[in-house]
Amino acid sequence: DGGITQSPKYLFRKEGQNVTLSCEQNLNHDAMYWYRQDPGQGLRLIYYSQIVNDFQKGDIAEGYSVSREKKESFPLTVTSAQKNPTAFYLCASRRTENTEAFFGQGTRLTVV
Amino acid sequence: QKEVEQNSGPLSVPEGAIASLNCTYSDRGSQSFFWYRQYSGKSPELIMFIYSNGDKEDGRFTAQLNKASQYVSLLIRDSQPSDSATYLCAVYSDMRFGAGTRLTVKP
């Protein structure tokens, strides 16, 4: 089945540790996106990539890093510089601009 | 930065009523808009896509786009308790979303 997979679903980390969230898609989509969602809030764009080996900062990139070494994969690292990392993280992909974006099931990160 | 604003609600309507959700955007060049529905704790799912001025209907859902006034709206007719969710408006050129409107449909 084609789709976009995020793992793990729940993640717990100690404060000060870096953590990497996985996002994989087998839809042959060029563009991939990372969002952060806090309780009762909308989606805020962290990073996006429209082609392999290229990515751009979104609105809240500070404290996060990404890579796009393969078309299928767009991992997000939450670094210790992110002051309030506890949130729900969503990854999305789409074929081209103005086509539907598909979302993964999300990763709920809790930092204690 | 291109802005997308929604009336954050919450919005509560009785079962069977029409729910009206609104979204405004700042970039006059924006062409396409999407409405996503998100149930609590789940990922968003696409419910409507509109790129032309006027109305687009799909079952109980109607999306309306007015490019001159820079707003897009979503009407849900015959609202059902299962429609209770957060509705997110998105400008598709840059994949930025509004804050979402939480809708509750009361039986």
Tab-separated table of N, CA, C and O in Angstrom, chain B:
chain	number	residue	atom	x	y	z
B	1	GLN	N	5.674	37.174	5.012
B	1	GLN	CA	5.032	35.870	5.238
B	1	GLN	C	3.557	35.945	4.857
B	1	GLN	O	2.871	36.888	5.199
B	2	LYS	N	3.126	34.948	4.136
B	2	LYS	CA	1.731	34.918	3.725
B	2	LYS	C	0.890	34.465	4.902
B	2	LYS	O	1.161	33.463	5.537
B	3	GLU	N	-0.188	35.217	5.166
B	3	GLU	CA	-1.011	34.956	6.339
B	3	GLU	C	-2.297	34.261	5.939
B	3	GLU	O	-2.921	34.590	4.932
B	4	VAL	N	-2.694	33.344	6.772
B	4	VAL	CA	-3.982	32.670	6.634
B	4	VAL	C	-4.652	32.764	7.987
B	4	VAL	O	-4.095	32.328	8.991
B	5	GLU	N	-5.835	33.345	8.024
B	5	GLU	CA	-6.505	33.527	9.296
B	5	GLU	C	-7.884	32.866	9.272
B	5	GLU	O	-8.605	32.951	8.293
B	6	GLN	N	-8.179	32.240	10.380
B	6	GLN	CA	-9.491	31.618	10.552
B	6	GLN	C	-10.099	32.101	11.853
B	6	GLN	O	-9.374	32.374	12.816
B	7	ASN	N	-11.447	32.149	11.872
B	7	ASN	CA	-12.102	32.415	13.152
B	7	ASN	C	-11.932	31.155	13.987
B	7	ASN	O	-12.394	30.080	13.643
B	8	SER	N	-11.171	31.324	15.079
B	8	SER	CA	-10.711	30.139	15.802
B	8	SER	C	-11.797	29.437	16.597
B	8	SER	O	-11.607	28.314	17.056
B	9	GLY	N	-12.960	30.089	16.740
B	9	GLY	CA	-14.058	29.439	17.445
B	9	GLY	C	-13.805	29.386	18.937
B	9	GLY	O	-13.198	30.294	19.482
B	10	PRO	N	-14.287	28.349	19.624
B	10	PRO	CA	-14.997	27.221	19.030
B	10	PRO	C	-16.384	27.583	18.521
B	10	PRO	O	-16.981	28.538	18.974
B	11	LEU	N	-16.862	26.795	17.565
B	11	LEU	CA	-18.165	26.981	16.973
B	11	LEU	C	-19.042	25.800	17.360
B	11	LEU	O	-18.634	24.655	17.211
B	12	SER	N	-20.204	26.091	17.860
B	12	SER	CA	-21.121	25.034	18.263
B	12	SER	C	-22.441	25.214	17.529
B	12	SER	O	-22.995	26.323	17.529
B	13	VAL	N	-22.938	24.155	16.906
B	13	VAL	CA	-24.206	24.201	16.196
B	13	VAL	C	-25.016	22.969	16.576
B	13	VAL	O	-24.448	21.927	16.927
B	14	PRO	N	-26.340	23.068	16.516
B	14	PRO	CA	-27.167	21.882	16.792
B	14	PRO	C	-27.174	20.950	15.584
B	14	PRO	O	-26.962	21.368	14.438
B	15	GLU	N	-27.410	19.695	15.845
B	15	GLU	CA	-27.503	18.704	14.782
B	15	GLU	C	-28.557	19.133	13.764
B	15	GLU	O	-29.645	19.598	14.122
B	16	GLY	N	-28.204	19.009	12.483
B	16	GLY	CA	-29.116	19.381	11.411
B	16	GLY	C	-28.964	20.807	10.921
B	16	GLY	O	-29.487	21.173	9.864
B	17	ALA	N	-28.232	21.623	11.650
B	17	ALA	CA	-28.040	23.029	11.277
B	17	ALA	C	-26.919	23.158	10.241
B	17	ALA	O	-26.217	22.193	9.924
B	18	ILE	N	-26.760	24.380	9.727
B	18	ILE	CA	-25.650	24.689	8.818
B	18	ILE	C	-24.501	25.280	9.634
B	18	ILE	O	-24.687	26.229	10.390
B	19	ALA	N	-23.319	24.710	9.454
B	19	ALA	CA	-22.120	25.269	10.087
B	19	ALA	C	-21.358	26.065	9.041
B	19	ALA	O	-21.167	25.597	7.920
B	20	SER	N	-20.929	27.251	9.402
B	20	SER	CA	-20.211	28.132	8.477
B	20	SER	C	-18.821	28.434	9.029
B	20	SER	O	-18.681	28.970	10.128
B	21	LEU	N	-17.816	28.095	8.263
B	21	LEU	CA	-16.431	28.284	8.676
B	21	LEU	C	-15.760	29.219	7.671
B	21	LEU	O	-15.945	29.074	6.467
B	22	ASN	N	-14.979	30.161	8.187
B	22	ASN	CA	-14.402	31.177	7.312
B	22	ASN	C	-12.891	31.261	7.432
B	22	ASN	O	-12.315	30.987	8.484
B	23	CYS	N	-12.291	31.717	6.343
B	23	CYS	CA	-10.841	31.835	6.267
B	23	CYS	C	-10.502	33.023	5.377
B	23	CYS	O	-11.113	33.180	4.312
B	24	THR	N	-9.577	33.859	5.810
B	24	THR	CA	-9.103	34.953	4.970
B	24	THR	C	-7.611	34.781	4.725
B	24	THR	O	-6.905	34.163	5.529
B	25	TYR	N	-7.141	35.329	3.626
B	25	TYR	CA	-5.730	35.175	3.276
B	25	TYR	C	-5.178	36.499	2.791
B	25	TYR	O	-5.893	37.359	2.288
B	26	SER	N	-3.869	36.651	2.937
B	26	SER	CA	-3.262	37.954	2.666
B	26	SER	C	-2.676	38.073	1.257
B	26	SER	O	-2.563	39.182	0.733
B	27	ASP	N	-2.302	36.957	0.650
B	27	ASP	CA	-1.617	37.010	-0.641
B	27	ASP	C	-2.607	36.961	-1.793
B	27	ASP	O	-3.235	35.926	-2.037
B	28	ARG	N	-2.718	38.060	-2.507
B	28	ARG	CA	-3.664	38.117	-3.634
B	28	ARG	C	-3.312	37.135	-4.741
B	28	ARG	O	-4.168	36.783	-5.555
B	29	GLY	N	-2.080	36.709	-4.785
B	29	GLY	CA	-1.658	35.764	-5.810
B	29	GLY	C	-2.037	34.328	-5.523
B	29	GLY	O	-1.866	33.458	-6.380
B	30	SER	N	-2.559	34.051	-4.345
B	30	SER	CA	-2.929	32.673	-4.003
B	30	SER	C	-4.054	32.193	-4.907
B	30	SER	O	-5.036	32.902	-5.116
B	31	GLN	N	-3.905	30.979	-5.420
B	31	GLN	CA	-4.840	30.467	-6.415
B	31	GLN	C	-5.719	29.338	-5.903
B	31	GLN	O	-6.876	29.237	-6.280
B	32	SER	N	-5.131	28.474	-5.082
B	32	SER	CA	-5.824	27.250	-4.677
B	32	SER	C	-5.925	27.165	-3.164
B	32	SER	O	-5.014	27.578	-2.461
B	33	PHE	N	-7.037	26.594	-2.741
B	33	PHE	CA	-7.294	26.514	-1.304
B	33	PHE	C	-7.884	25.157	-0.967
B	33	PHE	O	-8.607	24.556	-1.754
B	34	PHE	N	-7.542	24.724	0.211
B	34	PHE	CA	-7.999	23.423	0.661
B	34	PHE	C	-8.614	23.548	2.046
B	34	PHE	O	-8.185	24.361	2.855
B	35	TRP	N	-9.582	22.704	2.271
B	35	TRP	CA	-10.115	22.532	3.624
B	35	TRP	C	-9.804	21.113	4.082
B	35	TRP	O	-10.108	20.138	3.386
B	36	TYR	N	-9.176	21.046	5.244
B	36	TYR	CA	-8.890	19.769	5.865
B	36	TYR	C	-9.710	19.646	7.142
B	36	TYR	O	-9.986	20.629	7.819
B	37	ARG	N	-10.039	18.421	7.478
B	37	ARG	CA	-10.703	18.121	8.737
B	37	ARG	C	-9.744	17.305	9.591
B	37	ARG	O	-9.081	16.387	9.102
B	38	GLN	N	-9.688	17.635	10.868
B	38	GLN	CA	-8.799	16.926	11.776
B	38	GLN	C	-9.560	16.541	13.033
B	38	GLN	O	-10.004	17.401	13.797
B	39	TYR	N	-9.694	15.246	13.243
B	39	TYR	CA	-10.264	14.751	14.483
B	39	TYR	C	-9.182	14.777	15.555
B	39	TYR	O	-7.996	14.686	15.259
B	40	SER	N	-9.620	14.883	16.786
B	40	SER	CA	-8.695	15.021	17.902
B	40	SER	C	-7.670	13.893	17.936
B	40	SER	O	-8.028	12.710	17.907
B	41	GLY	N	-6.398	14.249	17.936
B	41	GLY	CA	-5.329	13.264	18.027
B	41	GLY	C	-4.985	12.572	16.726
B	41	GLY	O	-4.108	11.707	16.699
B	42	LYS	N	-5.660	12.955	15.653
B	42	LYS	CA	-5.431	12.326	14.352
B	42	LYS	C	-4.787	13.311	13.383
B	42	LYS	O	-4.659	14.493	13.672
B	43	SER	N	-4.381	12.799	12.238
B	43	SER	CA	-3.803	13.672	11.217
B	43	SER	C	-4.910	14.262	10.350
B	43	SER	O	-6.002	13.709	10.256
B	44	PRO	N	-4.642	15.389	9.714
B	44	PRO	CA	-5.668	16.034	8.873
B	44	PRO	C	-5.999	15.203	7.638
B	44	PRO	O	-5.145	14.505	7.092
B	45	GLU	N	-7.245	15.322	7.193
B	45	GLU	CA	-7.680	14.667	5.970
B	45	GLU	C	-8.365	15.696	5.083
B	45	GLU	O	-9.132	16.538	5.555
B	46	LEU	N	-8.102	15.612	3.777
B	46	LEU	CA	-8.653	16.580	2.842
B	46	LEU	C	-10.144	16.360	2.644
B	46	LEU	O	-10.592	15.230	2.432
B	47	ILE	N	-10.922	17.449	2.717
B	47	ILE	CA	-12.340	17.321	2.427
B	47	ILE	C	-12.778	18.148	1.227
B	47	ILE	O	-13.731	17.783	0.550
B	48	MET	N	-12.104	19.262	0.953
B	48	MET	CA	-12.504	20.087	-0.185
B	48	MET	C	-11.295	20.801	-0.772
B	48	MET	O	-10.377	21.175	-0.062
B	49	PHE	N	-11.340	21.011	-2.067
B	49	PHE	CA	-10.307	21.732	-2.803
B	49	PHE	C	-11.023	22.715	-3.716
B	49	PHE	O	-11.937	22.322	-4.441
B	50	ILE	N	-10.634	23.977	-3.692
B	50	ILE	CA	-11.294	24.952	-4.550
B	50	ILE	C	-10.247	25.885	-5.126
B	50	ILE	O	-9.314	26.301	-4.433
B	51	TYR	N	-10.368	26.194	-6.412
B	51	TYR	CA	-9.409	27.075	-7.055
B	51	TYR	C	-10.078	28.113	-7.945
B	51	TYR	O	-9.417	28.964	-8.521
B	52	SER	N	-11.401	28.036	-8.087
B	52	SER	CA	-12.120	29.001	-8.911
B	52	SER	C	-13.049	29.828	-8.044
B	52	SER	O	-13.585	29.334	-7.057
B	53	ASN	N	-13.268	31.050	-8.449
B	53	ASN	CA	-14.258	31.868	-7.764
B	53	ASN	C	-15.625	31.205	-7.805
B	53	ASN	O	-15.986	30.560	-8.787
B	54	GLY	N	-16.370	31.370	-6.735
B	54	GLY	CA	-17.705	30.805	-6.697
B	54	GLY	C	-17.802	29.659	-5.718
B	54	GLY	O	-17.031	29.583	-4.772
B	55	ASP	N	-18.760	28.801	-5.942
B	55	ASP	CA	-19.059	27.693	-5.039
B	55	ASP	C	-18.651	26.352	-5.638
B	55	ASP	O	-18.713	26.156	-6.851
B	56	LYS	N	-18.269	25.464	-4.757
B	56	LYS	CA	-18.023	24.081	-5.152
B	56	LYS	C	-18.699	23.188	-4.133
B	56	LYS	O	-18.444	23.329	-2.929
B	57	GLU	N	-19.528	22.290	-4.615
B	57	GLU	CA	-20.312	21.458	-3.711
B	57	GLU	C	-19.872	20.011	-3.794
B	57	GLU	O	-19.567	19.491	-4.874
B	58	ASP	N	-19.848	19.368	-2.634
B	58	ASP	CA	-19.532	17.946	-2.572
B	58	ASP	C	-20.332	17.358	-1.429
B	58	ASP	O	-19.948	17.475	-0.259
B	59	GLY	N	-21.472	16.772	-1.768
B	59	GLY	CA	-22.334	16.216	-0.732
B	59	GLY	C	-22.862	17.304	0.177
B	59	GLY	O	-23.439	18.291	-0.282
B	60	ARG	N	-22.635	17.164	1.467
B	60	ARG	CA	-23.111	18.167	2.425
B	60	ARG	C	-22.169	19.362	2.556
B	60	ARG	O	-22.471	20.307	3.275
B	61	PHE	N	-21.055	19.318	1.884
B	61	PHE	CA	-20.051	20.370	1.998
B	61	PHE	C	-20.084	21.297	0.778
B	61	PHE	O	-20.183	20.836	-0.354
B	62	THR	N	-19.981	22.600	1.048
B	62	THR	CA	-19.857	23.594	-0.005
B	62	THR	C	-18.710	24.537	0.337
B	62	THR	O	-18.713	25.134	1.408
B	63	ALA	N	-17.756	24.633	-0.563
B	63	ALA	CA	-16.665	25.595	-0.402
B	63	ALA	C	-16.972	26.803	-1.267
B	63	ALA	O	-17.478	26.672	-2.382
B	64	GLN	N	-16.684	27.979	-0.743
B	64	GLN	CA	-16.924	29.216	-1.467
B	64	GLN	C	-15.627	30.014	-1.504
B	64	GLN	O	-14.970	30.180	-0.474
B	65	LEU	N	-15.292	30.520	-2.672
B	65	LEU	CA	-14.072	31.306	-2.827
B	65	LEU	C	-14.409	32.662	-3.426
B	65	LEU	O	-15.104	32.740	-4.445
B	66	ASN	N	-13.912	33.696	-2.793
B	66	ASN	CA	-14.075	35.052	-3.299
B	66	ASN	C	-12.688	35.691	-3.337
B	66	ASN	O	-12.179	36.157	-2.332
B	67	LYS	N	-12.089	35.681	-4.527
B	67	LYS	CA	-10.709	36.171	-4.650
B	67	LYS	C	-10.629	37.688	-4.493
B	67	LYS	O	-9.628	38.210	-4.016
B	68	ALA	N	-11.675	38.390	-4.888
B	68	ALA	CA	-11.652	39.850	-4.752
B	68	ALA	C	-11.600	40.254	-3.282
B	68	ALA	O	-10.901	41.199	-2.908
B	69	SER	N	-12.336	39.543	-2.450
B	69	SER	CA	-12.377	39.832	-1.018
B	69	SER	C	-11.391	38.993	-0.232
B	69	SER	O	-11.264	39.161	0.985
B	70	GLN	N	-10.722	38.078	-0.902
B	70	GLN	CA	-9.687	37.243	-0.284
B	70	GLN	C	-10.214	36.427	0.890
B	70	GLN	O	-9.624	36.431	1.982
B	71	TYR	N	-11.309	35.755	0.651
B	71	TYR	CA	-11.774	34.832	1.685
B	71	TYR	C	-12.273	33.558	1.035
B	71	TYR	O	-12.697	33.523	-0.114
B	72	VAL	N	-12.198	32.528	1.820
B	72	VAL	CA	-12.718	31.227	1.415
B	72	VAL	C	-13.496	30.668	2.606
B	72	VAL	O	-13.089	30.831	3.753
B	73	SER	N	-14.620	30.072	2.330
B	73	SER	CA	-15.458	29.574	3.411
B	73	SER	C	-15.879	28.138	3.136
B	73	SER	O	-15.800	27.648	2.007
B	74	LEU	N	-16.313	27.496	4.182
B	74	LEU	CA	-16.815	26.124	4.099
B	74	LEU	C	-18.152	26.070	4.819
B	74	LEU	O	-18.236	26.462	5.982
B	75	LEU	N	-19.167	25.596	4.116
B	75	LEU	CA	-20.479	25.394	4.705
B	75	LEU	C	-20.735	23.900	4.834
B	75	LEU	O	-20.492	23.144	3.883
B	76	ILE	N	-21.213	23.510	5.989
B	76	ILE	CA	-21.588	22.112	6.211
B	76	ILE	C	-23.079	22.080	6.474
B	76	ILE	O	-23.550	22.612	7.493
B	77	ARG	N	-23.818	21.507	5.556
B	77	ARG	CA	-25.276	21.415	5.709
B	77	ARG	C	-25.637	20.167	6.488
B	77	ARG	O	-24.897	19.174	6.484
B	78	ASP	N	-26.813	20.227	7.134
B	78	ASP	CA	-27.289	19.066	7.898
B	78	ASP	C	-26.168	18.510	8.781
B	78	ASP	O	-25.815	17.328	8.716
B	79	SER	N	-25.597	19.364	9.603
B	79	SER	CA	-24.457	18.985	10.436
B	79	SER	C	-24.788	17.778	11.305
B	79	SER	O	-25.890	17.667	11.861
B	80	GLN	N	-23.812	16.893	11.417
B	80	GLN	CA	-23.946	15.679	12.211
B	80	GLN	C	-22.917	15.684	13.344
B	80	GLN	O	-21.850	16.288	13.210
B	81	PRO	N	-23.205	14.994	14.425
B	81	PRO	CA	-22.210	14.906	15.506
B	81	PRO	C	-20.852	14.407	15.019
B	81	PRO	O	-19.810	14.811	15.542
B	82	SER	N	-20.841	13.571	13.991
B	82	SER	CA	-19.577	13.063	13.439
B	82	SER	C	-18.774	14.149	12.708
B	82	SER	O	-17.607	13.923	12.374
B	83	ASP	N	-19.393	15.304	12.474
B	83	ASP	CA	-18.666	16.430	11.869
B	83	ASP	C	-17.857	17.198	12.909
B	83	ASP	O	-17.087	18.100	12.555
B	84	SER	N	-18.037	16.875	14.169
B	84	SER	CA	-17.311	17.551	15.238
B	84	SER	C	-15.816	17.282	15.085
B	84	SER	O	-15.349	16.135	15.188
B	85	ALA	N	-15.073	18.334	14.811
B	85	ALA	CA	-13.646	18.222	14.515
B	85	ALA	C	-13.085	19.635	14.389
B	85	ALA	O	-13.824	20.617	14.503
B	86	THR	N	-11.806	19.721	14.131
B	86	THR	CA	-11.186	21.002	13.806
B	86	THR	C	-11.031	21.090	12.296
B	86	THR	O	-10.569	20.137	11.660
B	87	TYR	N	-11.426	22.211	11.737
B	87	TYR	CA	-11.360	22.411	10.287
B	87	TYR	C	-10.250	23.417	9.978
B	87	TYR	O	-10.229	24.524	10.517
B	88	LEU	N	-9.359	23.000	9.112
B	88	LEU	CA	-8.172	23.786	8.789
B	88	LEU	C	-8.234	24.259	7.344
B	88	LEU	O	-8.463	23.462	6.431
B	89	CYS	N	-8.013	25.541	7.170
B	89	CYS	CA	-7.944	26.134	5.842
B	89	CYS	C	-6.480	26.204	5.430
B	89	CYS	O	-5.616	26.528	6.255
B	90	ALA	N	-6.172	25.903	4.181
B	90	ALA	CA	-4.785	25.928	3.715
B	90	ALA	C	-4.683	26.626	2.367
B	90	ALA	O	-5.494	26.375	1.473
B	91	VAL	N	-3.684	27.483	2.253
B	91	VAL	CA	-3.324	28.051	0.960
B	91	VAL	C	-2.329	27.095	0.340
B	91	VAL	O	-1.265	26.855	0.905
B	92	TYR	N	-2.691	26.553	-0.810
B	92	TYR	CA	-1.903	25.423	-1.249
B	92	TYR	C	-0.587	25.777	-1.914
B	92	TYR	O	0.278	24.924	-2.048
B	93	SER	N	-0.399	26.981	-2.314
B	93	SER	CA	0.858	27.309	-2.979
B	93	SER	C	2.044	27.176	-2.032
B	93	SER	O	3.133	26.801	-2.451
B	94	ASP	N	1.836	27.490	-0.746
B	94	ASP	CA	2.967	27.414	0.165
B	94	ASP	C	2.706	26.499	1.364
B	94	ASP	O	3.496	26.466	2.293
B	95	MET	N	1.592	25.777	1.325
B	95	MET	CA	1.305	24.781	2.356
B	95	MET	C	1.248	25.370	3.755
B	95	MET	O	1.672	24.730	4.718
B	96	ARG	N	0.735	26.565	3.852
B	96	ARG	CA	0.546	27.157	5.171
B	96	ARG	C	-0.924	27.101	5.544
B	96	ARG	O	-1.798	27.322	4.712
B	97	PHE	N	-1.134	26.803	6.819
B	97	PHE	CA	-2.483	26.576	7.314
B	97	PHE	C	-2.919	27.700	8.248
B	97	PHE	O	-2.090	28.347	8.895
B	98	GLY	N	-4.228	27.878	8.334
B	98	GLY	CA	-4.777	28.720	9.368
B	98	GLY	C	-4.734	27.992	10.698
B	98	GLY	O	-4.351	26.818	10.781
B	99	ALA	N	-5.140	28.682	11.736
B	99	ALA	CA	-5.093	28.120	13.095
B	99	ALA	C	-6.152	27.067	13.332
B	99	ALA	O	-6.090	26.333	14.316
B	100	GLY	N	-7.148	27.001	12.433
B	100	GLY	CA	-8.189	25.998	12.582
B	100	GLY	C	-9.377	26.515	13.366
B	100	GLY	O	-9.245	27.382	14.231
B	101	THR	N	-10.550	25.980	13.030
B	101	THR	CA	-11.773	26.282	13.767
B	101	THR	C	-12.317	24.982	14.321
B	101	THR	O	-12.560	24.023	13.576
B	102	ARG	N	-12.498	24.968	15.636
B	102	ARG	CA	-13.037	23.760	16.271
B	102	ARG	C	-14.553	23.806	16.218
B	102	ARG	O	-15.175	24.748	16.714
B	103	LEU	N	-15.137	22.801	15.601
B	103	LEU	CA	-16.591	22.704	15.452
B	103	LEU	C	-17.129	21.590	16.337
B	103	LEU	O	-16.607	20.474	16.320
B	104	THR	N	-18.190	21.910	17.070
B	104	THR	CA	-18.914	20.900	17.844
B	104	THR	C	-20.357	20.891	17.369
B	104	THR	O	-21.005	21.944	17.324
B	105	VAL	N	-20.851	19.720	17.003
B	105	VAL	CA	-22.242	19.564	16.599
B	105	VAL	C	-22.955	18.814	17.717
B	105	VAL	O	-22.632	17.656	18.011
B	106	LYS	N	-23.933	19.458	18.318
B	106	LYS	CA	-24.616	18.890	19.484
B	106	LYS	C	-25.875	18.131	19.059
B	106	LYS	O	-26.693	18.668	18.328
B	107	PRO	N	-26.016	16.902	19.547
B	107	PRO	CA	-27.204	16.103	19.187
B	107	PRO	C	-28.484	16.728	19.725
B	107	PRO	O	-28.467	17.420	20.740
